[in-house]
mmCIF file of C-alpha atoms (C1' of nucleotides) in Angstrom:
data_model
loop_
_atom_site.group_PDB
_atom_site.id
_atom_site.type_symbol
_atom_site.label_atom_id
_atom_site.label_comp_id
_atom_site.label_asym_id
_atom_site.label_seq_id
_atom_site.Cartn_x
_atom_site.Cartn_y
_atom_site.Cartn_z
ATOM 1 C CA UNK A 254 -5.052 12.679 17.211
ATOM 2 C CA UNK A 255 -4.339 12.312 13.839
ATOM 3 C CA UNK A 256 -7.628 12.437 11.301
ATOM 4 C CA UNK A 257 -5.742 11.528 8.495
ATOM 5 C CA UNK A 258 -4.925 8.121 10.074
ATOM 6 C CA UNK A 259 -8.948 7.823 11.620
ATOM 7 C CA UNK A 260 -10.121 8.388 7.879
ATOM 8 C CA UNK A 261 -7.960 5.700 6.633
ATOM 9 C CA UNK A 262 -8.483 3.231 9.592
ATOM 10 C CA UNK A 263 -12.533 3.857 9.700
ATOM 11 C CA UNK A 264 -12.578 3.269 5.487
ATOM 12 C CA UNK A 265 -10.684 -0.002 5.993
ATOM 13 C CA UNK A 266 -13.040 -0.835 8.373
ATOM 14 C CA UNK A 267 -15.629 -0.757 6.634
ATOM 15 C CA UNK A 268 -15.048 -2.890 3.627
ATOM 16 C CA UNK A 269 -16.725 -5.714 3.179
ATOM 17 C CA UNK A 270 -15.724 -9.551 4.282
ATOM 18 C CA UNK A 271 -15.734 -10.787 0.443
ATOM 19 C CA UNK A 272 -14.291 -8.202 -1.046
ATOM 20 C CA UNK A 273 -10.805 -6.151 -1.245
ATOM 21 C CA UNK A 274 -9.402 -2.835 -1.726
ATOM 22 C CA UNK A 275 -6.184 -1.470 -2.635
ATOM 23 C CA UNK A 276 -3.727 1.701 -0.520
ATOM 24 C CA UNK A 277 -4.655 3.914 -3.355
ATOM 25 C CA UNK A 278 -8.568 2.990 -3.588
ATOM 26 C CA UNK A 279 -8.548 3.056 0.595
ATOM 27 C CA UNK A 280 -6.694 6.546 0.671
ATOM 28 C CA UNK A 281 -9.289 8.191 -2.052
ATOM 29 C CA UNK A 282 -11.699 7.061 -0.293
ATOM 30 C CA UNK A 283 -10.919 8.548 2.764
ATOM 31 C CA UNK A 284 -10.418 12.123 1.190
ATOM 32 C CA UNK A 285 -6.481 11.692 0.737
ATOM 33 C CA UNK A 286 -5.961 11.136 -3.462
ATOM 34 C CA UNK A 287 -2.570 9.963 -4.274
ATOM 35 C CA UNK A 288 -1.433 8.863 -0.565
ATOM 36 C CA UNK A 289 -1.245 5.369 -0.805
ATOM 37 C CA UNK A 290 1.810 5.480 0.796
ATOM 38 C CA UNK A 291 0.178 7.294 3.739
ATOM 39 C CA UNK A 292 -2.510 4.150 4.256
ATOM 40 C CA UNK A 293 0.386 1.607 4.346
ATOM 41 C CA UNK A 294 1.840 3.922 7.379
ATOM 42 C CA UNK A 295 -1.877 3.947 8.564
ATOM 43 C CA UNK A 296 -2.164 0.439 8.362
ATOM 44 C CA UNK A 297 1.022 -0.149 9.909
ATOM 45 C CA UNK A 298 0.894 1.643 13.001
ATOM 46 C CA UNK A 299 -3.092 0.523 13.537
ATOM 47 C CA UNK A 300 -3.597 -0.340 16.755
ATOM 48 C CA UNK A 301 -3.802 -4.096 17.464
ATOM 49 C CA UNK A 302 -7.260 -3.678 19.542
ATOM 50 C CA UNK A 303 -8.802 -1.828 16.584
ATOM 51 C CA UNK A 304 -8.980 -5.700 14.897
ATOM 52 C CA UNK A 305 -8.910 -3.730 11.480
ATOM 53 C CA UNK A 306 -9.280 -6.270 8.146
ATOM 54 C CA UNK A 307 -5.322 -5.230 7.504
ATOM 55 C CA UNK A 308 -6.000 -8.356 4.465
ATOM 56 C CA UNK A 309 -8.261 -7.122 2.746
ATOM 57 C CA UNK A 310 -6.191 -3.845 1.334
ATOM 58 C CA UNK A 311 -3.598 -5.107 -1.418
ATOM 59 C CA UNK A 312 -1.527 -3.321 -3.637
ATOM 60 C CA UNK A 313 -2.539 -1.601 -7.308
ATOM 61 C CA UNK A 314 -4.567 -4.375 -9.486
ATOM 62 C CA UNK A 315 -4.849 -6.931 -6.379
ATOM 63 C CA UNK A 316 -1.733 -8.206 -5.552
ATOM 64 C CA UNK A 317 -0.367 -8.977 -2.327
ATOM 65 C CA UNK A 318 1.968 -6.178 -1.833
ATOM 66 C CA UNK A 319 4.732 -8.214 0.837
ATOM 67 C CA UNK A 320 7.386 -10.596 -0.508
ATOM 68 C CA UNK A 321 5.897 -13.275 -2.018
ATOM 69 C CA UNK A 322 6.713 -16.462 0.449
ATOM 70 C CA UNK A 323 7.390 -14.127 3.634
ATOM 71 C CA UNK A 324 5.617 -15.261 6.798
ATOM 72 C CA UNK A 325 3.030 -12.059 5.640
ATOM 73 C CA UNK A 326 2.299 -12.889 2.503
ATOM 74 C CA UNK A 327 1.190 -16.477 3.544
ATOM 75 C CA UNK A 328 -0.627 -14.853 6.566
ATOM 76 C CA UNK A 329 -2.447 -12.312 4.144
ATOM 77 C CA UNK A 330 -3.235 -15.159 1.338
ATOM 78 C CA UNK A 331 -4.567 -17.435 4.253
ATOM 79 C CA UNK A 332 -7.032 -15.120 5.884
ATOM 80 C CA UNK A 333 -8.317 -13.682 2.256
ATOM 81 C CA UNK A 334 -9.012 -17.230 1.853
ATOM 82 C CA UNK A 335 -10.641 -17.395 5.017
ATOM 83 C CA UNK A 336 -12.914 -14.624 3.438
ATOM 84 C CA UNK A 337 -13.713 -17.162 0.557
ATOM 85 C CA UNK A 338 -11.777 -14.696 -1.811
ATOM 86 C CA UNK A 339 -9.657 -16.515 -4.169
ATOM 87 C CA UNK A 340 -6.202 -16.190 -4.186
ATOM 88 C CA UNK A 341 -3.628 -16.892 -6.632
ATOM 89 C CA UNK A 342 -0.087 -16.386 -7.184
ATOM 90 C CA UNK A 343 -0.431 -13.649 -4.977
ATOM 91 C CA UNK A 344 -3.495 -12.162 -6.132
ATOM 92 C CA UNK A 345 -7.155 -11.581 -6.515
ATOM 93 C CA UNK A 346 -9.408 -11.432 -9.165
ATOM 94 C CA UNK A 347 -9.854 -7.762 -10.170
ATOM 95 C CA UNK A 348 -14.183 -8.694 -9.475
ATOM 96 C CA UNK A 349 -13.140 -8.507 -6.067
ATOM 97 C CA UNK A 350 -12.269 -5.058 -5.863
ATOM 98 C CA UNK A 351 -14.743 -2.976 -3.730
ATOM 99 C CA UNK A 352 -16.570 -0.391 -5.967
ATOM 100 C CA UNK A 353 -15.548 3.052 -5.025
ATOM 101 C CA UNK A 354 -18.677 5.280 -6.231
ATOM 102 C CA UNK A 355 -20.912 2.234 -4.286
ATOM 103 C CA UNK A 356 -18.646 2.608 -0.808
ATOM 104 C "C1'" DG B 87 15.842 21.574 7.363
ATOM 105 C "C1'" DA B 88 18.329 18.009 4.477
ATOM 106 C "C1'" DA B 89 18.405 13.042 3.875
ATOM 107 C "C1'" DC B 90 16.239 8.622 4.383
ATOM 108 C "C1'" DT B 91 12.559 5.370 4.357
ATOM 109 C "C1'" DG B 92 8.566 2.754 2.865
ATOM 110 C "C1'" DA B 93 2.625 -2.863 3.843
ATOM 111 C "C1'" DC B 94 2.669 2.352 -3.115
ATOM 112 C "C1'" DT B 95 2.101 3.200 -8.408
ATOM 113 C "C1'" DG B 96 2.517 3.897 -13.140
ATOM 114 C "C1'" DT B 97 5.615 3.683 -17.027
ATOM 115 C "C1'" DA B 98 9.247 1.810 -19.690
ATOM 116 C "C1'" DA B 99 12.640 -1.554 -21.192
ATOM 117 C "C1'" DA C 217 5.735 -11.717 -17.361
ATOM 118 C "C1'" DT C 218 9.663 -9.542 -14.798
ATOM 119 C "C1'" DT C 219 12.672 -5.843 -13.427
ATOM 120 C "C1'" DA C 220 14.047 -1.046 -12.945
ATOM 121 C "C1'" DC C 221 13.121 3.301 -11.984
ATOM 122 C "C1'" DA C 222 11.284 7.575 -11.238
ATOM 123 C "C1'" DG C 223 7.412 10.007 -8.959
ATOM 124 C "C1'" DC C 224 5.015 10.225 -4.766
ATOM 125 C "C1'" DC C 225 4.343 12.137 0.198
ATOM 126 C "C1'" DA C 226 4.071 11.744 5.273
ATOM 127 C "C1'" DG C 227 6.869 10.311 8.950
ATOM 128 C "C1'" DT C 228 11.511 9.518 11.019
ATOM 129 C "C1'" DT C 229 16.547 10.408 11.464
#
DNA sequence: GAACTGACTGTAA
DNA sequence: ATTACAGCCAGTT
């Protein structure tokens, strides 16, 4: 098993329906500074039964990190919506963010 | 082990 | 605001 991944997976996990993080934020907080990278592999190979809120982790400063008007983008934007966060033009208010030091 | 790849990021033009 | 590009680093060829 790989702990990097169950760090990564368990952080996502655990943020909050409301609020959003980004890879870098999500990586920190799971002991792994400057792997952002390493959270979008995370979230990419997450199991599907692990029902993990993929939507709420966006890229640096809150934008939806896939092409804007792909079938993800719309996906992601819908269910953040879902969430009653606001999003527009591909992005969410920086309030949104989850507070590191708090999580 | 070299070369690529990518659901990233910060800087610069 | 948009685009390019160089760092970044684990995973895959």
């Amino acid at each position: 098993m790989n702990l990097a991944l169950e760090a990564i997976w368990n952080v996502i996990a655990r943020i909050p329906r409301g609020q959003v993080s980004t890879y870098g934020d999500v990586a920190r907080m799971a002991g792994l500074p400057g792997r952002a990278r390493q959270t979008a592999y995370a979230l990419r190979n997450a199991p599907e039964n692990m029902h993990l809120p993929w939507h709420r982790v966006l890229g640096a400063g809150g934008k939806i990190v896939f092409p804007k008007g792909s079938a993800h983008h719309r996906e992601q934007a819908r269910r953040l919506r879902s969430d009653g966060v606001p999003v527009k033009d591909g992005k969410v208010p920086p309030a949104r963010l989850m507070d590191v030091d708090k999580f």
